[in-house]
Amino acid sequence: MSSCEGDSAATSIWTRSKALYTTLANEPHRDFGWGKGKENARSLGYAPEWLETLPDAVWESAAAVGNPFAVAAIAVGQTVVDLGCGAGADACVAALLVGSSGRVVGVDCTPAMIAKARANAAAAGLGQTEFHESDMTRLPLPTAARTSSSPMVRSIWRRTRCRSWRRRAGWLKPAVGYRSRIW
Ligand SMILES: C[S@@+](CC[C@H](N)C(=O)[O-])C[C@H]1O[C@@H](n2cnc3c(N)ncnc32)[C@H](O)[C@@H]1O
């Protein structure tokens, strides 16, 4: 699944959003008029060791609007689900935190972002990551991913947000961490 159904306004936003993030993946040094990249992540409080440990390419298409790692700790061995993972910067940080015994599942609807996330994680040697192209609002997560997941969830427009929150409520089990940022 790779598209949202809905009225023409939602479809238009969906199309423009994918076009924007395709451009960010392919032309990361373009000026979009908003914060992105490594220095933006630094200004949001991402730890210096993450910024220096991960290859620069991991950060160049990062469009963080907050630091999800400041909200709650991620422990070794956990499974993290990153919805709207973009080029994988947060997924790669999460992979550093969960270690080789953990697992990170990144989901994004923009094919160019998924391709870049896979390349970035491979370049960083983070084999505990996997990336899937999908619309987060229609995502059937396997049971195994639900037992100890810490979704870092972003949603872009209200309608999507409501629908995806309802779905995510069905995935989560007690004592599961949940972080959400809106952009
Ligand atoms: C602001 S970027 C954040 C990317 C990444 N988390 C970061 O910090 O760089 C938002 C990402 O969410 C993706 N996205 C937006 N709506 C989505 C949806 N309904 N399902 C899956 N991905 C979505 C976009 O393709 C884009 O890569």
Short mmCIF file of N, CA and C and ligand atoms in Angstrom, two decimals:
data_model
loop_
_atom_site.label_atom_id
_atom_site.label_comp_id
_atom_site.label_asym_id
_atom_site.label_seq_id
_atom_site.Cartn_x
_atom_site.Cartn_y
_atom_site.Cartn_z
N MET A 1 0.85 -1.16 0.00
CA MET A 1 0.00 0.00 0.00
C MET A 1 0.89 1.22 0.00
N SER A 2 0.56 2.19 -0.80
CA SER A 2 1.44 3.34 -0.85
C SER A 2 0.69 4.64 -1.06
N SER A 3 -0.61 4.65 -0.91
CA SER A 3 -1.30 5.92 -1.06
C SER A 3 -2.50 5.99 -0.13
N CYS A 4 -2.87 7.22 0.23
CA CYS A 4 -4.06 7.44 1.05
C CYS A 4 -5.24 7.68 0.12
N GLU A 5 -6.38 7.09 0.42
CA GLU A 5 -7.59 7.46 -0.28
C GLU A 5 -8.19 8.64 0.47
N GLY A 6 -9.06 9.37 -0.17
CA GLY A 6 -9.69 10.46 0.55
C GLY A 6 -10.12 11.53 -0.41
N ASP A 7 -10.54 12.66 0.13
CA ASP A 7 -11.02 13.72 -0.74
C ASP A 7 -9.85 14.37 -1.46
N SER A 8 -10.18 15.27 -2.37
CA SER A 8 -9.13 15.81 -3.24
C SER A 8 -8.13 16.63 -2.46
N ALA A 9 -8.57 17.32 -1.40
CA ALA A 9 -7.62 18.11 -0.60
C ALA A 9 -6.60 17.20 0.05
N ALA A 10 -7.06 16.11 0.63
CA ALA A 10 -6.13 15.17 1.28
C ALA A 10 -5.20 14.55 0.25
N THR A 11 -5.75 14.22 -0.91
CA THR A 11 -4.93 13.63 -1.97
C THR A 11 -3.87 14.61 -2.44
N SER A 12 -4.26 15.89 -2.54
CA SER A 12 -3.32 16.91 -2.97
C SER A 12 -2.19 17.07 -1.95
N ILE A 13 -2.54 17.08 -0.67
CA ILE A 13 -1.52 17.20 0.38
C ILE A 13 -0.59 16.00 0.32
N TRP A 14 -1.19 14.84 0.16
CA TRP A 14 -0.41 13.59 0.07
C TRP A 14 0.60 13.66 -1.07
N THR A 15 0.12 14.09 -2.24
CA THR A 15 0.98 14.17 -3.42
C THR A 15 2.10 15.18 -3.21
N ARG A 16 1.75 16.35 -2.67
CA ARG A 16 2.76 17.39 -2.47
C ARG A 16 3.76 16.99 -1.39
N SER A 17 3.26 16.30 -0.37
CA SER A 17 4.17 15.85 0.69
C SER A 17 5.19 14.86 0.14
N LYS A 18 4.73 13.92 -0.65
CA LYS A 18 5.66 12.94 -1.21
C LYS A 18 6.66 13.61 -2.16
N ALA A 19 6.19 14.59 -2.92
CA ALA A 19 7.09 15.31 -3.83
C ALA A 19 8.15 16.07 -3.03
N LEU A 20 7.71 16.73 -1.95
CA LEU A 20 8.65 17.48 -1.10
C LEU A 20 9.71 16.55 -0.52
N TYR A 21 9.29 15.43 0.03
CA TYR A 21 10.26 14.54 0.69
C TYR A 21 11.12 13.77 -0.31
N THR A 22 10.61 13.60 -1.52
CA THR A 22 11.46 13.04 -2.57
C THR A 22 12.58 14.02 -2.90
N THR A 23 12.23 15.30 -2.98
CA THR A 23 13.25 16.32 -3.26
C THR A 23 14.25 16.40 -2.12
N LEU A 24 13.76 16.34 -0.88
CA LEU A 24 14.68 16.39 0.27
C LEU A 24 15.63 15.19 0.25
N ALA A 25 15.13 14.03 -0.16
CA ALA A 25 16.00 12.85 -0.23
C ALA A 25 17.06 13.01 -1.32
N ASN A 26 16.63 13.54 -2.47
CA ASN A 26 17.53 13.59 -3.63
C ASN A 26 18.39 14.85 -3.70
N GLU A 27 17.89 15.94 -3.11
CA GLU A 27 18.63 17.21 -3.14
C GLU A 27 18.71 17.77 -1.72
N PRO A 28 19.43 17.10 -0.84
CA PRO A 28 19.42 17.48 0.58
C PRO A 28 20.01 18.85 0.87
N HIS A 29 20.82 19.37 -0.05
CA HIS A 29 21.48 20.64 0.24
C HIS A 29 20.67 21.84 -0.26
N ARG A 30 19.54 21.59 -0.84
CA ARG A 30 18.68 22.67 -1.27
C ARG A 30 18.11 23.41 -0.05
N ASP A 31 17.86 24.72 -0.21
CA ASP A 31 17.27 25.49 0.88
C ASP A 31 15.75 25.37 0.82
N PHE A 32 15.17 24.73 1.83
CA PHE A 32 13.72 24.54 1.88
C PHE A 32 13.04 25.61 2.74
N GLY A 33 13.85 26.42 3.41
CA GLY A 33 13.28 27.46 4.25
C GLY A 33 12.96 26.98 5.66
N TRP A 34 13.36 25.78 6.00
CA TRP A 34 13.18 25.27 7.36
C TRP A 34 14.39 24.43 7.74
N GLY A 35 14.51 24.20 9.04
CA GLY A 35 15.70 23.51 9.56
C GLY A 35 15.77 22.06 9.13
N LYS A 36 16.96 21.64 8.81
CA LYS A 36 17.18 20.24 8.44
C LYS A 36 18.66 19.93 8.65
N GLY A 37 18.99 18.68 8.48
CA GLY A 37 20.40 18.30 8.51
C GLY A 37 20.98 18.16 9.91
N LYS A 38 22.30 17.98 9.91
CA LYS A 38 23.03 17.69 11.15
C LYS A 38 22.97 18.84 12.15
N GLU A 39 23.15 20.08 11.66
CA GLU A 39 23.16 21.21 12.60
C GLU A 39 21.79 21.44 13.19
N ASN A 40 20.76 21.18 12.42
CA ASN A 40 19.40 21.28 12.96
C ASN A 40 19.21 20.25 14.07
N ALA A 41 19.68 19.02 13.83
CA ALA A 41 19.57 17.98 14.86
C ALA A 41 20.36 18.37 16.10
N ARG A 42 21.54 18.94 15.89
CA ARG A 42 22.36 19.37 17.03
C ARG A 42 21.59 20.42 17.85
N SER A 43 20.97 21.36 17.15
CA SER A 43 20.25 22.43 17.85
C SER A 43 19.03 21.89 18.61
N LEU A 44 18.55 20.72 18.20
CA LEU A 44 17.40 20.12 18.88
C LEU A 44 17.82 19.21 20.04
N GLY A 45 19.13 19.12 20.25
CA GLY A 45 19.60 18.38 21.42
C GLY A 45 20.00 16.94 21.16
N TYR A 46 20.16 16.57 19.90
CA TYR A 46 20.67 15.23 19.60
C TYR A 46 22.10 15.13 20.16
N ALA A 47 22.41 14.01 20.77
CA ALA A 47 23.70 13.87 21.45
C ALA A 47 24.86 13.95 20.46
N PRO A 48 25.95 14.65 20.85
CA PRO A 48 27.11 14.78 19.97
C PRO A 48 27.63 13.44 19.48
N GLU A 49 27.60 12.41 20.34
CA GLU A 49 28.15 11.12 19.91
C GLU A 49 27.33 10.50 18.77
N TRP A 50 26.02 10.74 18.74
CA TRP A 50 25.22 10.24 17.62
C TRP A 50 25.58 11.01 16.35
N LEU A 51 25.75 12.33 16.52
CA LEU A 51 26.03 13.17 15.35
C LEU A 51 27.39 12.83 14.75
N GLU A 52 28.33 12.45 15.60
CA GLU A 52 29.67 12.16 15.10
C GLU A 52 29.84 10.70 14.71
N THR A 53 29.12 9.79 15.39
CA THR A 53 29.27 8.36 15.10
C THR A 53 28.66 7.99 13.75
N LEU A 54 27.50 8.54 13.47
CA LEU A 54 26.81 8.17 12.23
C LEU A 54 27.37 8.97 11.05
N PRO A 55 27.44 8.36 9.88
CA PRO A 55 27.97 9.06 8.70
C PRO A 55 27.17 10.33 8.38
N ASP A 56 27.84 11.32 7.82
CA ASP A 56 27.17 12.58 7.48
C ASP A 56 25.94 12.37 6.60
N ALA A 57 26.02 11.37 5.72
CA ALA A 57 24.89 11.12 4.80
C ALA A 57 23.61 10.77 5.56
N VAL A 58 23.77 10.21 6.76
CA VAL A 58 22.59 9.87 7.57
C VAL A 58 21.82 11.13 7.94
N TRP A 59 22.56 12.23 8.13
CA TRP A 59 21.94 13.46 8.63
C TRP A 59 21.48 14.40 7.54
N GLU A 60 22.01 14.27 6.34
CA GLU A 60 21.80 15.34 5.36
C GLU A 60 20.33 15.53 4.96
N SER A 61 19.54 14.45 4.97
CA SER A 61 18.12 14.59 4.62
C SER A 61 17.23 14.51 5.84
N ALA A 62 17.82 14.65 7.02
CA ALA A 62 17.03 14.61 8.26
C ALA A 62 16.24 15.90 8.40
N ALA A 63 14.96 15.77 8.73
CA ALA A 63 14.10 16.94 8.87
C ALA A 63 13.43 16.93 10.23
N ALA A 64 14.24 16.79 11.26
CA ALA A 64 13.69 16.67 12.60
C ALA A 64 13.02 17.96 13.04
N VAL A 65 11.89 17.83 13.70
CA VAL A 65 11.21 18.98 14.30
C VAL A 65 11.24 18.90 15.83
N GLY A 66 11.88 17.88 16.35
CA GLY A 66 12.02 17.70 17.78
C GLY A 66 12.96 16.53 18.01
N ASN A 67 13.30 16.30 19.26
CA ASN A 67 14.21 15.21 19.60
C ASN A 67 13.43 14.14 20.36
N PRO A 68 13.00 13.08 19.68
CA PRO A 68 12.16 12.06 20.36
C PRO A 68 12.91 11.33 21.46
N PHE A 69 14.25 11.37 21.41
CA PHE A 69 15.03 10.64 22.41
C PHE A 69 15.09 11.40 23.75
N ALA A 70 14.65 12.67 23.72
CA ALA A 70 14.62 13.44 24.95
C ALA A 70 13.39 13.09 25.78
N VAL A 71 12.42 12.43 25.18
CA VAL A 71 11.15 12.17 25.86
C VAL A 71 11.25 10.99 26.81
N ALA A 72 11.93 9.94 26.38
CA ALA A 72 12.07 8.75 27.23
C ALA A 72 13.24 7.93 26.70
N ALA A 73 13.83 7.18 27.60
CA ALA A 73 15.00 6.38 27.22
C ALA A 73 14.61 5.18 26.37
N ILE A 74 15.51 4.77 25.52
CA ILE A 74 15.37 3.53 24.75
C ILE A 74 16.46 2.59 25.24
N ALA A 75 16.06 1.36 25.57
CA ALA A 75 17.00 0.43 26.20
C ALA A 75 17.52 -0.60 25.21
N VAL A 76 18.67 -1.14 25.54
CA VAL A 76 19.27 -2.23 24.75
C VAL A 76 18.26 -3.38 24.63
N GLY A 77 18.14 -3.91 23.43
CA GLY A 77 17.29 -5.07 23.20
C GLY A 77 15.86 -4.75 22.83
N GLN A 78 15.46 -3.48 22.93
CA GLN A 78 14.07 -3.13 22.59
C GLN A 78 13.84 -3.16 21.09
N THR A 79 12.55 -3.20 20.73
CA THR A 79 12.15 -2.99 19.35
C THR A 79 11.56 -1.59 19.23
N VAL A 80 12.03 -0.85 18.25
CA VAL A 80 11.55 0.51 18.01
C VAL A 80 10.90 0.56 16.63
N VAL A 81 9.71 1.12 16.58
CA VAL A 81 9.04 1.33 15.30
C VAL A 81 9.03 2.83 15.03
N ASP A 82 9.63 3.24 13.93
CA ASP A 82 9.73 4.66 13.58
C ASP A 82 8.84 4.93 12.38
N LEU A 83 7.70 5.56 12.65
CA LEU A 83 6.73 5.83 11.58
C LEU A 83 7.00 7.21 10.99
N GLY A 84 7.21 7.26 9.68
CA GLY A 84 7.64 8.50 9.05
C GLY A 84 9.13 8.66 9.26
N CYS A 85 9.87 7.60 8.97
CA CYS A 85 11.30 7.54 9.33
C CYS A 85 12.18 8.37 8.41
N GLY A 86 11.64 8.84 7.29
CA GLY A 86 12.45 9.62 6.37
C GLY A 86 13.69 8.85 5.96
N ALA A 87 14.83 9.55 5.93
CA ALA A 87 16.08 8.94 5.49
C ALA A 87 16.76 8.15 6.59
N GLY A 88 16.08 7.98 7.72
CA GLY A 88 16.55 7.01 8.71
C GLY A 88 17.43 7.55 9.82
N ALA A 89 17.52 8.87 9.98
CA ALA A 89 18.40 9.38 11.03
C ALA A 89 17.96 8.90 12.41
N ASP A 90 16.67 9.07 12.72
CA ASP A 90 16.19 8.63 14.04
C ASP A 90 16.28 7.11 14.16
N ALA A 91 16.00 6.42 13.09
CA ALA A 91 16.08 4.95 13.13
C ALA A 91 17.52 4.50 13.40
N CYS A 92 18.47 5.21 12.82
CA CYS A 92 19.88 4.85 13.06
C CYS A 92 20.28 5.15 14.50
N VAL A 93 19.83 6.29 15.04
CA VAL A 93 20.12 6.58 16.45
C VAL A 93 19.48 5.50 17.33
N ALA A 94 18.24 5.16 17.03
CA ALA A 94 17.56 4.11 17.81
C ALA A 94 18.32 2.80 17.72
N ALA A 95 18.87 2.50 16.56
CA ALA A 95 19.64 1.26 16.39
C ALA A 95 20.90 1.27 17.25
N LEU A 96 21.52 2.45 17.36
CA LEU A 96 22.68 2.54 18.27
C LEU A 96 22.26 2.23 19.70
N LEU A 97 21.07 2.70 20.07
CA LEU A 97 20.60 2.56 21.45
C LEU A 97 20.12 1.15 21.77
N VAL A 98 19.45 0.51 20.84
CA VAL A 98 18.94 -0.85 21.12
C VAL A 98 20.04 -1.90 20.95
N GLY A 99 21.08 -1.53 20.20
CA GLY A 99 22.20 -2.46 20.02
C GLY A 99 21.85 -3.61 19.09
N SER A 100 22.79 -4.52 18.97
CA SER A 100 22.61 -5.62 18.01
C SER A 100 21.55 -6.62 18.45
N SER A 101 21.17 -6.58 19.74
CA SER A 101 20.11 -7.50 20.20
C SER A 101 18.72 -6.89 20.03
N GLY A 102 18.65 -5.64 19.62
CA GLY A 102 17.37 -4.99 19.41
C GLY A 102 16.99 -4.99 17.94
N ARG A 103 15.93 -4.26 17.66
CA ARG A 103 15.42 -4.23 16.29
C ARG A 103 14.77 -2.87 16.05
N VAL A 104 15.00 -2.32 14.86
CA VAL A 104 14.38 -1.04 14.50
C VAL A 104 13.67 -1.21 13.16
N VAL A 105 12.39 -0.87 13.15
CA VAL A 105 11.59 -0.98 11.94
C VAL A 105 11.19 0.43 11.52
N GLY A 106 11.67 0.88 10.38
CA GLY A 106 11.33 2.20 9.87
C GLY A 106 10.29 2.08 8.76
N VAL A 107 9.33 3.00 8.80
CA VAL A 107 8.26 3.00 7.79
C VAL A 107 8.15 4.40 7.21
N ASP A 108 8.08 4.50 5.91
CA ASP A 108 7.88 5.80 5.27
C ASP A 108 7.16 5.57 3.95
N CYS A 109 6.37 6.58 3.55
CA CYS A 109 5.59 6.44 2.32
C CYS A 109 6.34 6.94 1.09
N THR A 110 7.50 7.57 1.29
CA THR A 110 8.23 8.14 0.16
C THR A 110 9.35 7.19 -0.27
N PRO A 111 9.24 6.59 -1.46
CA PRO A 111 10.23 5.58 -1.88
C PRO A 111 11.67 6.08 -1.81
N ALA A 112 11.90 7.34 -2.19
CA ALA A 112 13.28 7.85 -2.18
C ALA A 112 13.83 7.90 -0.76
N MET A 113 12.97 8.18 0.20
CA MET A 113 13.40 8.19 1.60
C MET A 113 13.73 6.77 2.07
N ILE A 114 12.91 5.83 1.71
CA ILE A 114 13.15 4.44 2.12
C ILE A 114 14.48 3.94 1.52
N ALA A 115 14.71 4.26 0.26
CA ALA A 115 15.96 3.83 -0.38
C ALA A 115 17.16 4.45 0.36
N LYS A 116 17.01 5.72 0.72
CA LYS A 116 18.12 6.40 1.39
C LYS A 116 18.30 5.87 2.81
N ALA A 117 17.20 5.57 3.48
CA ALA A 117 17.29 5.01 4.84
C ALA A 117 18.03 3.67 4.81
N ARG A 118 17.70 2.84 3.85
CA ARG A 118 18.39 1.54 3.75
C ARG A 118 19.88 1.74 3.49
N ALA A 119 20.19 2.65 2.58
CA ALA A 119 21.61 2.90 2.27
C ALA A 119 22.33 3.48 3.48
N ASN A 120 21.66 4.40 4.19
CA ASN A 120 22.28 5.02 5.36
C ASN A 120 22.55 4.00 6.46
N ALA A 121 21.58 3.15 6.74
CA ALA A 121 21.75 2.15 7.80
C ALA A 121 22.85 1.15 7.41
N ALA A 122 22.89 0.80 6.14
CA ALA A 122 23.93 -0.14 5.68
C ALA A 122 25.30 0.51 5.82
N ALA A 123 25.41 1.80 5.43
CA ALA A 123 26.69 2.49 5.53
C ALA A 123 27.14 2.61 6.99
N ALA A 124 26.16 2.69 7.90
CA ALA A 124 26.49 2.81 9.32
C ALA A 124 26.70 1.44 9.97
N GLY A 125 26.49 0.37 9.20
CA GLY A 125 26.69 -0.98 9.73
C GLY A 125 25.64 -1.39 10.74
N LEU A 126 24.43 -0.90 10.55
CA LEU A 126 23.36 -1.16 11.52
C LEU A 126 22.41 -2.23 10.96
N GLY A 127 22.81 -3.46 11.10
CA GLY A 127 22.05 -4.58 10.54
C GLY A 127 20.77 -4.90 11.29
N GLN A 128 20.56 -4.26 12.44
CA GLN A 128 19.33 -4.50 13.21
C GLN A 128 18.17 -3.63 12.72
N THR A 129 18.37 -2.94 11.60
CA THR A 129 17.32 -2.08 11.04
C THR A 129 16.66 -2.73 9.84
N GLU A 130 15.41 -2.36 9.62
CA GLU A 130 14.73 -2.73 8.38
C GLU A 130 13.79 -1.58 8.03
N PHE A 131 13.58 -1.36 6.74
CA PHE A 131 12.79 -0.22 6.30
C PHE A 131 11.74 -0.67 5.29
N HIS A 132 10.53 -0.14 5.45
CA HIS A 132 9.42 -0.56 4.61
C HIS A 132 8.69 0.66 4.06
N GLU A 133 8.37 0.61 2.78
CA GLU A 133 7.57 1.67 2.17
C GLU A 133 6.10 1.38 2.44
N SER A 134 5.46 2.28 3.16
CA SER A 134 4.05 2.07 3.48
C SER A 134 3.44 3.36 3.99
N ASP A 135 2.12 3.47 3.87
CA ASP A 135 1.36 4.54 4.50
C ASP A 135 1.13 4.14 5.95
N MET A 136 1.62 4.96 6.87
CA MET A 136 1.53 4.58 8.29
C MET A 136 0.10 4.42 8.78
N THR A 137 -0.85 5.07 8.09
CA THR A 137 -2.23 4.98 8.55
C THR A 137 -2.87 3.65 8.20
N ARG A 138 -2.19 2.87 7.39
CA ARG A 138 -2.77 1.60 6.94
C ARG A 138 -1.87 0.44 7.27
N LEU A 139 -1.12 0.61 8.28
CA LEU A 139 -0.05 -0.35 8.54
C LEU A 139 -0.50 -1.52 9.39
N PRO A 140 -0.41 -2.73 8.90
CA PRO A 140 -0.67 -3.89 9.76
C PRO A 140 0.65 -4.37 10.35
N LEU A 141 0.92 -4.01 11.60
CA LEU A 141 2.18 -4.44 12.20
C LEU A 141 2.07 -5.88 12.68
N PRO A 142 3.08 -6.68 12.44
CA PRO A 142 3.04 -8.05 12.94
C PRO A 142 3.08 -8.09 14.45
N THR A 143 2.50 -9.13 15.02
CA THR A 143 2.42 -9.25 16.48
C THR A 143 3.79 -9.12 17.13
N ALA A 144 4.80 -9.69 16.50
CA ALA A 144 6.14 -9.66 17.09
C ALA A 144 6.63 -8.24 17.31
N ALA A 145 6.22 -7.32 16.46
CA ALA A 145 6.69 -5.95 16.58
C ALA A 145 5.93 -5.19 17.65
N ARG A 146 4.87 -5.78 18.18
CA ARG A 146 4.06 -5.06 19.14
C ARG A 146 4.48 -5.30 20.58
N THR A 147 5.21 -6.36 20.81
CA THR A 147 5.43 -6.76 22.19
C THR A 147 6.26 -5.75 22.97
N SER A 148 7.17 -5.07 22.32
CA SER A 148 8.00 -4.11 23.03
C SER A 148 8.40 -3.01 22.08
N SER A 149 7.44 -2.28 21.62
CA SER A 149 7.77 -1.26 20.62
C SER A 149 7.71 0.13 21.21
N SER A 150 8.49 1.02 20.67
CA SER A 150 8.49 2.41 21.09
C SER A 150 8.30 3.28 19.86
N PRO A 151 7.08 3.37 19.37
CA PRO A 151 6.89 4.10 18.12
C PRO A 151 7.22 5.59 18.26
N MET A 152 7.96 6.09 17.32
CA MET A 152 8.21 7.52 17.25
C MET A 152 7.38 7.98 16.06
N VAL A 153 6.27 8.55 16.37
CA VAL A 153 5.26 8.69 15.35
C VAL A 153 5.08 10.14 14.93
N ARG A 154 4.98 10.37 13.68
CA ARG A 154 4.70 11.70 13.18
C ARG A 154 3.53 11.60 12.21
N SER A 155 2.67 12.54 12.23
CA SER A 155 1.58 12.54 11.28
C SER A 155 1.46 13.94 10.72
N ILE A 156 1.02 14.03 9.51
CA ILE A 156 1.15 15.33 8.87
C ILE A 156 -0.15 16.11 8.80
N TRP A 157 -1.25 15.49 8.65
CA TRP A 157 -2.47 16.27 8.63
C TRP A 157 -3.51 15.61 9.49
N ARG A 158 -4.46 16.42 9.93
CA ARG A 158 -5.33 16.00 11.02
C ARG A 158 -6.07 14.71 10.72
N ARG A 159 -6.58 14.62 9.54
CA ARG A 159 -7.36 13.45 9.19
C ARG A 159 -6.50 12.19 9.30
N THR A 160 -5.32 12.27 8.75
CA THR A 160 -4.39 11.14 8.84
C THR A 160 -4.06 10.84 10.29
N ARG A 161 -3.86 11.93 11.04
CA ARG A 161 -3.44 11.77 12.42
C ARG A 161 -4.51 11.00 13.21
N CYS A 162 -5.76 11.39 13.05
CA CYS A 162 -6.84 10.71 13.79
C CYS A 162 -6.91 9.25 13.41
N ARG A 163 -6.84 8.99 12.13
CA ARG A 163 -6.98 7.61 11.68
C ARG A 163 -5.79 6.77 12.15
N SER A 164 -4.59 7.35 12.05
CA SER A 164 -3.43 6.56 12.43
C SER A 164 -3.35 6.37 13.94
N TRP A 165 -3.81 7.35 14.72
CA TRP A 165 -3.82 7.16 16.17
C TRP A 165 -4.75 6.02 16.55
N ARG A 166 -5.91 5.97 15.90
CA ARG A 166 -6.85 4.88 16.20
C ARG A 166 -6.21 3.54 15.91
N ARG A 167 -5.53 3.46 14.79
CA ARG A 167 -4.90 2.19 14.42
C ARG A 167 -3.78 1.84 15.39
N ARG A 168 -2.98 2.83 15.72
CA ARG A 168 -1.84 2.54 16.58
C ARG A 168 -2.30 2.10 17.97
N ALA A 169 -3.44 2.63 18.42
CA ALA A 169 -3.94 2.22 19.73
C ALA A 169 -4.16 0.71 19.75
N GLY A 170 -4.49 0.15 18.59
CA GLY A 170 -4.72 -1.29 18.52
C GLY A 170 -3.43 -2.09 18.57
N TRP A 171 -2.31 -1.45 18.20
CA TRP A 171 -1.05 -2.20 18.21
C TRP A 171 -0.44 -2.28 19.60
N LEU A 172 -0.64 -1.18 20.34
CA LEU A 172 0.16 -1.03 21.55
C LEU A 172 -0.31 -1.91 22.69
N LYS A 173 0.62 -2.39 23.45
CA LYS A 173 0.31 -3.20 24.62
C LYS A 173 0.74 -2.43 25.86
N PRO A 174 0.23 -2.81 27.03
CA PRO A 174 0.61 -2.09 28.26
C PRO A 174 2.12 -2.04 28.42
N ALA A 175 2.59 -0.92 28.97
CA ALA A 175 4.01 -0.71 29.27
C ALA A 175 4.85 -0.48 28.02
N VAL A 176 4.19 -0.23 26.91
CA VAL A 176 4.92 0.06 25.69
C VAL A 176 5.15 1.56 25.60
N GLY A 177 6.37 1.96 25.26
CA GLY A 177 6.68 3.38 25.12
C GLY A 177 6.07 3.95 23.85
N TYR A 178 5.70 5.21 23.89
CA TYR A 178 5.08 5.84 22.74
C TYR A 178 5.49 7.30 22.70
N ARG A 179 6.08 7.71 21.60
CA ARG A 179 6.46 9.13 21.45
C ARG A 179 5.83 9.65 20.17
N SER A 180 5.38 10.86 20.21
CA SER A 180 4.75 11.42 19.02
C SER A 180 5.21 12.85 18.81
N ARG A 181 5.51 13.19 17.57
CA ARG A 181 5.82 14.57 17.21
C ARG A 181 4.91 14.94 16.05
N ILE A 182 4.46 16.13 16.05
CA ILE A 182 3.65 16.62 14.94
C ILE A 182 4.49 17.60 14.13
N TRP A 183 4.45 17.47 12.81
CA TRP A 183 5.14 18.49 12.03
C TRP A 183 4.17 19.09 11.02
C1 LIG B 1 9.47 15.63 8.64
S1 LIG B 1 9.93 14.11 7.80
C2 LIG B 1 10.68 13.33 9.18
C3 LIG B 1 11.67 12.33 8.76
C4 LIG B 1 12.56 11.83 9.88
N1 LIG B 1 11.82 11.39 11.00
C5 LIG B 1 13.56 12.88 10.29
O1 LIG B 1 13.56 13.29 11.44
O2 LIG B 1 14.33 13.26 9.44
C6 LIG B 1 8.41 13.27 7.63
C7 LIG B 1 8.46 11.92 6.91
O3 LIG B 1 7.20 11.26 7.07
C8 LIG B 1 6.82 10.66 5.87
N2 LIG B 1 5.34 10.54 5.88
C9 LIG B 1 4.40 11.52 5.85
N3 LIG B 1 3.17 11.01 5.89
C10 LIG B 1 3.32 9.65 5.95
C11 LIG B 1 2.40 8.56 6.00
N4 LIG B 1 1.09 8.74 6.00
N5 LIG B 1 2.90 7.31 6.06
C12 LIG B 1 4.25 7.10 6.05
N6 LIG B 1 5.17 8.09 5.99
C13 LIG B 1 4.70 9.36 5.96
C14 LIG B 1 7.39 11.55 4.78
O4 LIG B 1 7.62 10.83 3.58
C15 LIG B 1 8.69 12.04 5.41
O5 LIG B 1 9.80 11.27 5.05
#
